[in-house]
JSON list of C-alpha atoms and ligand atoms in Angstrom, two decimals:
[
{"chain": "A", "resi": 239, "resn": "MET", "atom": "CA", "xyz": [-16.10, 6.41, -10.24]},
{"chain": "A", "resi": 240, "resn": "PRO", "atom": "CA", "xyz": [-16.56, 2.99, -11.83]},
{"chain": "A", "resi": 241, "resn": "ASP", "atom": "CA", "xyz": [-13.66, 0.51, -11.53]},
{"chain": "A", "resi": 242, "resn": "GLU", "atom": "CA", "xyz": [-13.27, 0.17, -15.27]},
{"chain": "A", "resi": 243, "resn": "ILE", "atom": "CA", "xyz": [-12.04, 3.74, -15.70]},
{"chain": "A", "resi": 244, "resn": "ILE", "atom": "CA", "xyz": [-9.39, 3.48, -13.00]},
{"chain": "A", "resi": 245, "resn": "LYS", "atom": "CA", "xyz": [-6.34, 1.81, -14.48]},
{"chain": "A", "resi": 246, "resn": "ILE", "atom": "CA", "xyz": [-3.67, 0.06, -12.45]},
{"chain": "A", "resi": 247, "resn": "GLU", "atom": "CA", "xyz": [-0.25, 0.43, -14.08]},
{"chain": "A", "resi": 248, "resn": "ASN", "atom": "CA", "xyz": [3.41, -0.02, -13.19]},
{"chain": "A", "resi": 249, "resn": "ALA", "atom": "CA", "xyz": [4.81, 3.19, -11.71]},
{"chain": "A", "resi": 250, "resn": "SER", "atom": "CA", "xyz": [8.07, 4.38, -13.23]},
{"chain": "A", "resi": 251, "resn": "GLU", "atom": "CA", "xyz": [10.89, 6.51, -11.91]},
{"chain": "A", "resi": 252, "resn": "ASP", "atom": "CA", "xyz": [9.24, 9.46, -13.71]},
{"chain": "A", "resi": 253, "resn": "ASP", "atom": "CA", "xyz": [6.40, 9.17, -11.18]},
{"chain": "A", "resi": 254, "resn": "ILE", "atom": "CA", "xyz": [8.60, 9.48, -8.10]},
{"chain": "A", "resi": 255, "resn": "ASP", "atom": "CA", "xyz": [7.93, 13.20, -7.55]},
{"chain": "A", "resi": 256, "resn": "THR", "atom": "CA", "xyz": [4.16, 12.72, -7.67]},
{"chain": "A", "resi": 257, "resn": "LEU", "atom": "CA", "xyz": [4.29, 9.73, -5.34]},
{"chain": "A", "resi": 258, "resn": "TYR", "atom": "CA", "xyz": [6.60, 11.57, -2.96]},
{"chain": "A", "resi": 259, "resn": "GLN", "atom": "CA", "xyz": [4.39, 14.68, -2.77]},
{"chain": "A", "resi": 260, "resn": "ALA", "atom": "CA", "xyz": [1.39, 12.50, -1.86]},
{"chain": "A", "resi": 261, "resn": "GLU", "atom": "CA", "xyz": [3.52, 10.51, 0.57]},
{"chain": "A", "resi": 262, "resn": "LEU", "atom": "CA", "xyz": [4.34, 13.68, 2.52]},
{"chain": "A", "resi": 263, "resn": "ILE", "atom": "CA", "xyz": [0.64, 14.40, 3.00]},
{"chain": "A", "resi": 264, "resn": "LEU", "atom": "CA", "xyz": [-0.59, 10.86, 3.66]},
{"chain": "A", "resi": 265, "resn": "PHE", "atom": "CA", "xyz": [1.98, 9.19, 5.91]},
{"chain": "A", "resi": 266, "resn": "LYS", "atom": "CA", "xyz": [3.07, 10.05, 9.43]},
{"chain": "A", "resi": 267, "resn": "ASN", "atom": "CA", "xyz": [6.59, 8.74, 8.78]},
{"chain": "A", "resi": 268, "resn": "PRO", "atom": "CA", "xyz": [6.93, 9.43, 5.06]},
{"chain": "A", "resi": 269, "resn": "TRP", "atom": "CA", "xyz": [9.51, 7.82, 2.83]},
{"chain": "A", "resi": 270, "resn": "THR", "atom": "CA", "xyz": [12.22, 10.14, 1.55]},
{"chain": "A", "resi": 271, "resn": "LEU", "atom": "CA", "xyz": [12.88, 10.64, -2.14]},
{"chain": "A", "resi": 272, "resn": "LYS", "atom": "CA", "xyz": [15.88, 8.36, -1.67]},
{"chain": "A", "resi": 273, "resn": "ASN", "atom": "CA", "xyz": [13.64, 5.64, -0.22]},
{"chain": "A", "resi": 274, "resn": "PHE", "atom": "CA", "xyz": [11.59, 5.74, -3.44]},
{"chain": "A", "resi": 275, "resn": "GLU", "atom": "CA", "xyz": [14.69, 5.77, -5.63]},
{"chain": "A", "resi": 276, "resn": "ASP", "atom": "CA", "xyz": [16.14, 2.83, -3.71]},
{"chain": "A", "resi": 277, "resn": "GLU", "atom": "CA", "xyz": [12.89, 0.88, -3.93]},
{"chain": "A", "resi": 278, "resn": "PHE", "atom": "CA", "xyz": [13.00, 1.07, -7.72]},
{"chain": "A", "resi": 279, "resn": "LYS", "atom": "CA", "xyz": [16.42, -0.64, -7.55]},
{"chain": "A", "resi": 280, "resn": "GLN", "atom": "CA", "xyz": [15.10, -3.61, -5.53]},
{"chain": "A", "resi": 281, "resn": "PRO", "atom": "CA", "xyz": [14.91, -6.83, -7.59]},
{"chain": "A", "resi": 282, "resn": "GLU", "atom": "CA", "xyz": [11.61, -7.85, -5.93]},
{"chain": "A", "resi": 283, "resn": "LYS", "atom": "CA", "xyz": [10.10, -4.37, -6.31]},
{"chain": "A", "resi": 284, "resn": "ASN", "atom": "CA", "xyz": [6.53, -3.78, -7.38]},
{"chain": "A", "resi": 285, "resn": "LEU", "atom": "CA", "xyz": [5.29, -0.20, -7.52]},
{"chain": "A", "resi": 286, "resn": "LYS", "atom": "CA", "xyz": [1.83, 0.20, -8.92]},
{"chain": "A", "resi": 287, "resn": "LYS", "atom": "CA", "xyz": [-0.12, 3.39, -9.56]},
{"chain": "A", "resi": 288, "resn": "ALA", "atom": "CA", "xyz": [-3.85, 3.89, -9.91]},
{"chain": "A", "resi": 289, "resn": "VAL", "atom": "CA", "xyz": [-4.68, 6.27, -12.74]},
{"chain": "A", "resi": 290, "resn": "PHE", "atom": "CA", "xyz": [-7.95, 8.12, -13.25]},
{"chain": "A", "resi": 291, "resn": "LYS", "atom": "CA", "xyz": [-8.30, 10.39, -16.29]},
{"chain": "A", "resi": 292, "resn": "SER", "atom": "CA", "xyz": [-4.50, 10.41, -16.80]},
{"chain": "A", "resi": 293, "resn": "ARG", "atom": "CA", "xyz": [-3.86, 11.49, -13.20]},
{"chain": "A", "resi": 294, "resn": "ILE", "atom": "CA", "xyz": [-2.32, 9.33, -10.49]},
{"chain": "A", "resi": 295, "resn": "CYS", "atom": "CA", "xyz": [-4.84, 8.89, -7.67]},
{"chain": "A", "resi": 296, "resn": "GLY", "atom": "CA", "xyz": [-3.16, 6.22, -5.57]},
{"chain": "A", "resi": 297, "resn": "PHE", "atom": "CA", "xyz": [-0.22, 3.87, -5.39]},
{"chain": "A", "resi": 298, "resn": "ALA", "atom": "CA", "xyz": [0.99, 0.70, -3.74]},
{"chain": "A", "resi": 299, "resn": "VAL", "atom": "CA", "xyz": [4.45, -0.66, -2.97]},
{"chain": "A", "resi": 300, "resn": "SER", "atom": "CA", "xyz": [4.92, -4.39, -2.41]},
{"chain": "A", "resi": 301, "resn": "ARG", "atom": "CA", "xyz": [7.55, -7.09, -2.71]},
{"chain": "A", "resi": 302, "resn": "LYS", "atom": "CA", "xyz": [7.17, -10.74, -3.54]},
{"chain": "A", "resi": 303, "resn": "ILE", "atom": "CA", "xyz": [9.59, -12.98, -1.67]},
{"chain": "A", "resi": 304, "resn": "LEU", "atom": "CA", "xyz": [9.23, -16.69, -2.48]},
{"chain": "A", "resi": 305, "resn": "ASP", "atom": "CA", "xyz": [5.50, -17.36, -2.05]},
{"chain": "A", "resi": 306, "resn": "GLU", "atom": "CA", "xyz": [4.99, -14.37, 0.27]},
{"chain": "A", "resi": 307, "resn": "LEU", "atom": "CA", "xyz": [3.61, -11.01, -0.72]},
{"chain": "A", "resi": 308, "resn": "HIS", "atom": "CA", "xyz": [4.72, -8.14, 1.52]},
{"chain": "A", "resi": 309, "resn": "ILE", "atom": "CA", "xyz": [2.73, -4.92, 1.32]},
{"chain": "A", "resi": 310, "resn": "LEU", "atom": "CA", "xyz": [4.98, -2.00, 2.20]},
{"chain": "A", "resi": 311, "resn": "LYS", "atom": "CA", "xyz": [2.43, 0.75, 1.64]},
{"chain": "A", "resi": 312, "resn": "ILE", "atom": "CA", "xyz": [-0.78, 1.55, -0.11]},
{"chain": "A", "resi": 313, "resn": "CYS", "atom": "CA", "xyz": [-2.68, 4.80, -0.40]},
{"chain": "A", "resi": 314, "resn": "SER", "atom": "CA", "xyz": [-5.39, 6.71, -2.19]},
{"chain": "A", "resi": 315, "resn": "PHE", "atom": "CA", "xyz": [-4.67, 10.38, -2.82]},
{"chain": "A", "resi": 316, "resn": "PRO", "atom": "CA", "xyz": [-6.49, 13.25, -1.05]},
{"chain": "A", "resi": 317, "resn": "GLY", "atom": "CA", "xyz": [-9.84, 13.79, -2.76]},
{"chain": "A", "resi": 318, "resn": "TYR", "atom": "CA", "xyz": [-9.99, 10.16, -3.88]},
{"chain": "A", "resi": 319, "resn": "GLU", "atom": "CA", "xyz": [-10.58, 8.46, -0.51]},
{"chain": "A", "resi": 320, "resn": "ARG", "atom": "CA", "xyz": [-13.27, 5.86, 0.03]},
{"chain": "A", "resi": 321, "resn": "LYS", "atom": "CA", "xyz": [-13.80, 5.30, -3.70]},
{"chain": "A", "resi": 322, "resn": "LYS", "atom": "CA", "xyz": [-12.37, 1.77, -3.60]},
{"chain": "A", "resi": 323, "resn": "ILE", "atom": "CA", "xyz": [-9.03, 2.84, -5.11]},
{"chain": "A", "resi": 324, "resn": "GLY", "atom": "CA", "xyz": [-7.15, 1.31, -2.18]},
{"chain": "A", "resi": 325, "resn": "SER", "atom": "CA", "xyz": [-9.09, -1.94, -2.51]},
{"chain": "A", "resi": 326, "resn": "LEU", "atom": "CA", "xyz": [-8.57, -1.99, -6.27]},
{"chain": "A", "resi": 327, "resn": "LEU", "atom": "CA", "xyz": [-4.79, -1.61, -5.87]},
{"chain": "A", "resi": 328, "resn": "LEU", "atom": "CA", "xyz": [-4.66, -4.21, -3.11]},
{"chain": "A", "resi": 329, "resn": "ASN", "atom": "CA", "xyz": [-6.67, -6.81, -4.98]},
{"chain": "A", "resi": 330, "resn": "PHE", "atom": "CA", "xyz": [-4.74, -6.19, -8.18]},
{"chain": "A", "resi": 331, "resn": "ILE", "atom": "CA", "xyz": [-1.34, -6.82, -6.58]},
{"chain": "A", "resi": 332, "resn": "ILE", "atom": "CA", "xyz": [-2.62, -9.83, -4.64]},
{"chain": "A", "resi": 333, "resn": "LYS", "atom": "CA", "xyz": [-4.02, -11.41, -7.80]},
{"chain": "A", "resi": 334, "resn": "GLU", "atom": "CA", "xyz": [-0.95, -10.61, -9.88]},
{"chain": "A", "resi": 335, "resn": "SER", "atom": "CA", "xyz": [1.46, -11.94, -7.21]},
{"chain": "A", "resi": 336, "resn": "LYS", "atom": "CA", "xyz": [0.05, -15.50, -7.16]},
{"chain": "A", "resi": 337, "resn": "ALA", "atom": "CA", "xyz": [1.43, -15.59, -3.58]},
{"chain": "A", "resi": 338, "resn": "ASN", "atom": "CA", "xyz": [0.13, -17.98, -0.91]},
{"chain": "A", "resi": 339, "resn": "ILE", "atom": "CA", "xyz": [0.19, -15.48, 1.92]},
{"chain": "A", "resi": 340, "resn": "CYS", "atom": "CA", "xyz": [0.28, -11.72, 2.34]},
{"chain": "A", "resi": 341, "resn": "PHE", "atom": "CA", "xyz": [1.91, -9.83, 5.23]},
{"chain": "A", "resi": 342, "resn": "LEU", "atom": "CA", "xyz": [1.97, -6.22, 6.31]},
{"chain": "A", "resi": 343, "resn": "GLU", "atom": "CA", "xyz": [2.51, -4.01, 9.34]},
{"chain": "A", "resi": 344, "resn": "VAL", "atom": "CA", "xyz": [0.37, -1.09, 10.38]},
{"chain": "A", "resi": 345, "resn": "SER", "atom": "CA", "xyz": [0.43, 1.27, 13.35]},
{"chain": "A", "resi": 346, "resn": "GLU", "atom": "CA", "xyz": [-2.29, 0.57, 15.90]},
{"chain": "A", "resi": 347, "resn": "GLU", "atom": "CA", "xyz": [-3.23, 4.26, 15.75]},
{"chain": "A", "resi": 348, "resn": "ASN", "atom": "CA", "xyz": [-3.97, 4.14, 12.00]},
{"chain": "A", "resi": 349, "resn": "LEU", "atom": "CA", "xyz": [-7.62, 3.24, 12.42]},
{"chain": "A", "resi": 350, "resn": "LYS", "atom": "CA", "xyz": [-8.48, 3.99, 8.79]},
{"chain": "A", "resi": 351, "resn": "ALA", "atom": "CA", "xyz": [-5.86, 1.53, 7.56]},
{"chain": "A", "resi": 352, "resn": "LEU", "atom": "CA", "xyz": [-6.85, -1.09, 10.14]},
{"chain": "A", "resi": 353, "resn": "SER", "atom": "CA", "xyz": [-10.45, -0.87, 9.04]},
{"chain": "A", "resi": 354, "resn": "PHE", "atom": "CA", "xyz": [-9.36, -0.97, 5.39]},
{"chain": "A", "resi": 355, "resn": "TYR", "atom": "CA", "xyz": [-7.22, -4.10, 5.82]},
{"chain": "A", "resi": 356, "resn": "LYS", "atom": "CA", "xyz": [-9.84, -5.89, 7.94]},
{"chain": "A", "resi": 357, "resn": "LYS", "atom": "CA", "xyz": [-12.48, -5.13, 5.33]},
{"chain": "A", "resi": 358, "resn": "ASN", "atom": "CA", "xyz": [-10.16, -6.68, 2.77]},
{"chain": "A", "resi": 359, "resn": "GLY", "atom": "CA", "xyz": [-9.78, -9.93, 4.70]},
{"chain": "A", "resi": 360, "resn": "PHE", "atom": "CA", "xyz": [-6.64, -9.38, 6.79]},
{"chain": "A", "resi": 361, "resn": "ILE", "atom": "CA", "xyz": [-6.43, -10.52, 10.41]},
{"chain": "A", "resi": 362, "resn": "ILE", "atom": "CA", "xyz": [-4.14, -9.32, 13.19]},
{"chain": "A", "resi": 363, "resn": "THR", "atom": "CA", "xyz": [-1.48, -11.97, 13.86]},
{"chain": "A", "resi": 364, "resn": "GLY", "atom": "CA", "xyz": [1.09, -10.13, 15.98]},
{"chain": "A", "resi": 365, "resn": "ARG", "atom": "CA", "xyz": [2.11, -6.96, 17.76]},
{"chain": "A", "resi": 366, "resn": "ARG", "atom": "CA", "xyz": [5.47, -5.19, 18.02]},
{"chain": "A", "resi": 367, "resn": "LYS", "atom": "CA", "xyz": [5.73, -2.91, 21.02]},
{"chain": "A", "resi": 368, "resn": "ASN", "atom": "CA", "xyz": [6.59, 0.72, 20.30]},
{"chain": "A", "resi": 369, "resn": "TYR", "atom": "CA", "xyz": [7.80, -0.32, 16.86]},
{"chain": "A", "resi": 370, "resn": "TYR", "atom": "CA", "xyz": [7.80, 3.19, 15.42]},
{"chain": "A", "resi": 371, "resn": "GLY", "atom": "CA", "xyz": [9.36, 4.78, 18.51]},
{"chain": "A", "resi": 372, "resn": "ASP", "atom": "CA", "xyz": [6.31, 7.00, 19.07]},
{"chain": "A", "resi": 373, "resn": "GLY", "atom": "CA", "xyz": [4.67, 4.88, 21.76]},
{"chain": "A", "resi": 374, "resn": "PHE", "atom": "CA", "xyz": [2.36, 3.10, 19.34]},
{"chain": "A", "resi": 375, "resn": "ASP", "atom": "CA", "xyz": [2.64, -0.58, 18.56]},
{"chain": "A", "resi": 376, "resn": "ALA", "atom": "CA", "xyz": [2.84, -2.05, 15.08]},
{"chain": "A", "resi": 377, "resn": "LEU", "atom": "CA", "xyz": [0.24, -4.67, 14.31]},
{"chain": "A", "resi": 378, "resn": "ASN", "atom": "CA", "xyz": [1.21, -7.54, 12.03]},
{"chain": "A", "resi": 379, "resn": "MET", "atom": "CA", "xyz": [-1.62, -8.38, 9.67]},
{"chain": "A", "resi": 380, "resn": "THR", "atom": "CA", "xyz": [-1.90, -11.44, 7.48]},
{"chain": "A", "resi": 381, "resn": "LYS", "atom": "CA", "xyz": [-4.14, -12.72, 4.74]},
{"chain": "A", "resi": 382, "resn": "ASP", "atom": "CA", "xyz": [-4.04, -16.36, 3.70]},
{"chain": "A", "resi": 383, "resn": "LEU", "atom": "CA", "xyz": [-4.17, -16.47, -0.10]},
{"chain": "A", "resi": 384, "resn": "SER", "atom": "CA", "xyz": [-3.61, -20.20, -0.50]},
{"chain": "A", "resi": 385, "resn": "GLY", "atom": "CA", "xyz": [-7.21, -20.91, -1.38]},
{"chain": "A", "resi": 386, "resn": "GLY", "atom": "CA", "xyz": [-7.22, -18.18, -4.05]},
{"chain": "A", "resi": 387, "resn": "THR", "atom": "CA", "xyz": [-8.56, -14.65, -3.61]},
{"chain": "B", "resi": 173, "resn": "COA", "atom": "C1", "xyz": [-6.23, 3.31, 4.10]},
{"chain": "B", "resi": 173, "resn": "COA", "atom": "C2", "xyz": [-6.48, 3.79, 2.66]},
{"chain": "B", "resi": 173, "resn": "COA", "atom": "C3", "xyz": [-5.42, 3.17, 1.76]},
{"chain": "B", "resi": 173, "resn": "COA", "atom": "C4", "xyz": [-7.85, 3.32, 2.20]},
{"chain": "B", "resi": 173, "resn": "COA", "atom": "O1", "xyz": [-7.99, 3.62, 0.82]},
{"chain": "B", "resi": 173, "resn": "COA", "atom": "P1", "xyz": [-9.41, 3.92, 0.16]},
{"chain": "B", "resi": 173, "resn": "COA", "atom": "O2", "xyz": [-9.23, 3.98, -1.31]},
{"chain": "B", "resi": 173, "resn": "COA", "atom": "O3", "xyz": [-10.02, 5.09, 0.81]},
{"chain": "B", "resi": 173, "resn": "COA", "atom": "O4", "xyz": [-10.19, 2.61, 0.61]},
{"chain": "B", "resi": 173, "resn": "COA", "atom": "P2", "xyz": [-11.48, 1.92, -0.03]},
{"chain": "B", "resi": 173, "resn": "COA", "atom": "O5", "xyz": [-12.37, 2.95, -0.64]},
{"chain": "B", "resi": 173, "resn": "COA", "atom": "O6", "xyz": [-11.03, 0.80, -0.89]},
{"chain": "B", "resi": 173, "resn": "COA", "atom": "O7", "xyz": [-12.18, 1.38, 1.31]},
{"chain": "B", "resi": 173, "resn": "COA", "atom": "C5", "xyz": [-12.42, 0.01, 1.58]},
{"chain": "B", "resi": 173, "resn": "COA", "atom": "C6", "xyz": [-12.87, -0.11, 3.01]},
{"chain": "B", "resi": 173, "resn": "COA", "atom": "O8", "xyz": [-11.84, 0.31, 3.91]},
{"chain": "B", "resi": 173, "resn": "COA", "atom": "C7", "xyz": [-12.45, 0.91, 5.08]},
{"chain": "B", "resi": 173, "resn": "COA", "atom": "N1", "xyz": [-12.12, 2.34, 5.15]},
{"chain": "B", "resi": 173, "resn": "COA", "atom": "C8", "xyz": [-11.54, 3.09, 4.19]},
{"chain": "B", "resi": 173, "resn": "COA", "atom": "N2", "xyz": [-11.40, 4.36, 4.62]},
{"chain": "B", "resi": 173, "resn": "COA", "atom": "C9", "xyz": [-11.93, 4.40, 5.87]},
{"chain": "B", "resi": 173, "resn": "COA", "atom": "C10", "xyz": [-12.11, 5.46, 6.82]},
{"chain": "B", "resi": 173, "resn": "COA", "atom": "N3", "xyz": [-11.72, 6.70, 6.56]},
{"chain": "B", "resi": 173, "resn": "COA", "atom": "N4", "xyz": [-12.69, 5.16, 8.01]},
{"chain": "B", "resi": 173, "resn": "COA", "atom": "C11", "xyz": [-13.09, 3.88, 8.28]},
{"chain": "B", "resi": 173, "resn": "COA", "atom": "N5", "xyz": [-12.96, 2.85, 7.41]},
{"chain": "B", "resi": 173, "resn": "COA", "atom": "C12", "xyz": [-12.38, 3.12, 6.22]},
{"chain": "B", "resi": 173, "resn": "COA", "atom": "C13", "xyz": [-13.95, 0.74, 4.90]},
{"chain": "B", "resi": 173, "resn": "COA", "atom": "O9", "xyz": [-14.33, -0.52, 5.46]},
{"chain": "B", "resi": 173, "resn": "COA", "atom": "C14", "xyz": [-14.07, 0.72, 3.38]},
{"chain": "B", "resi": 173, "resn": "COA", "atom": "O10", "xyz": [-15.24, 0.11, 2.92]},
{"chain": "B", "resi": 173, "resn": "COA", "atom": "P3", "xyz": [-16.62, 0.97, 2.81]},
{"chain": "B", "resi": 173, "resn": "COA", "atom": "O11", "xyz": [-16.28, 2.30, 2.20]},
{"chain": "B", "resi": 173, "resn": "COA", "atom": "O12", "xyz": [-17.48, 0.09, 1.94]},
{"chain": "B", "resi": 173, "resn": "COA", "atom": "O13", "xyz": [-17.10, 1.10, 4.23]},
{"chain": "B", "resi": 173, "resn": "COA", "atom": "C15", "xyz": [-6.47, 5.35, 2.57]},
{"chain": "B", "resi": 173, "resn": "COA", "atom": "O14", "xyz": [-7.27, 5.86, 3.61]},
{"chain": "B", "resi": 173, "resn": "COA", "atom": "C16", "xyz": [-5.10, 5.98, 2.69]},
{"chain": "B", "resi": 173, "resn": "COA", "atom": "O15", "xyz": [-4.44, 6.23, 1.68]},
{"chain": "B", "resi": 173, "resn": "COA", "atom": "N6", "xyz": [-4.65, 6.29, 3.92]},
{"chain": "B", "resi": 173, "resn": "COA", "atom": "C17", "xyz": [-3.37, 6.98, 4.14]},
{"chain": "B", "resi": 173, "resn": "COA", "atom": "C18", "xyz": [-2.19, 6.07, 3.90]},
{"chain": "B", "resi": 173, "resn": "COA", "atom": "C19", "xyz": [-2.25, 4.85, 4.78]},
{"chain": "B", "resi": 173, "resn": "COA", "atom": "O16", "xyz": [-2.38, 4.93, 6.01]},
{"chain": "B", "resi": 173, "resn": "COA", "atom": "N7", "xyz": [-2.15, 3.65, 4.14]},
{"chain": "B", "resi": 173, "resn": "COA", "atom": "C20", "xyz": [-2.26, 2.39, 4.83]},
{"chain": "B", "resi": 173, "resn": "COA", "atom": "C21", "xyz": [-1.05, 1.96, 5.54]},
{"chain": "B", "resi": 173, "resn": "COA", "atom": "S1", "xyz": [0.28, 1.56, 4.43]}
]
């Protein structure tokens, strides 16, 4: 699946159902439909979708606040894992943001995501005890973007 045939586009409110159905499968604490609807109303919102042959195969939600990029979530859809769709989305939003630093939080039990973010240059910079209320800590991860990507 060469990069050039996966397009990264702005997601629209028409995509909410597709994003939500994937969300239910992919995330332990999935966003509700209302969470998605509310996110589209945020002034700093940035919802991107990855599209392969007219089908959505991943998405990312981020917000730019001053010179900081905050990644809220990123995923590749079932059947499309490990094909660099996650990395493509991540690098696209980082480049587009022109931010100096990127922050995110991930559960310590999400080993796939930890490996994914480390591979993409993030380092662990903090820990929040039992952040999700399920006994697992949240790890704060950071990537310095000030020297360019
Ligand atoms: C984490 C996630 C976004 C990765 O997306 P992806 O498109 O599969 O990732 P990529 O193909 O770009 O992988 C890049 C690197 O991440 C790491 N990685 C990705 N999936 C992995 C897995 N299942 N096990 C271990 N490492 C993994 C690898 O280092 C990989 O590089 P490699 O394939 O050359 O070894 C995807 O697994 C996902 O959607 N997970 C569910 C949602 C989620 O937890 N999102 C992250 C928290 S918001």
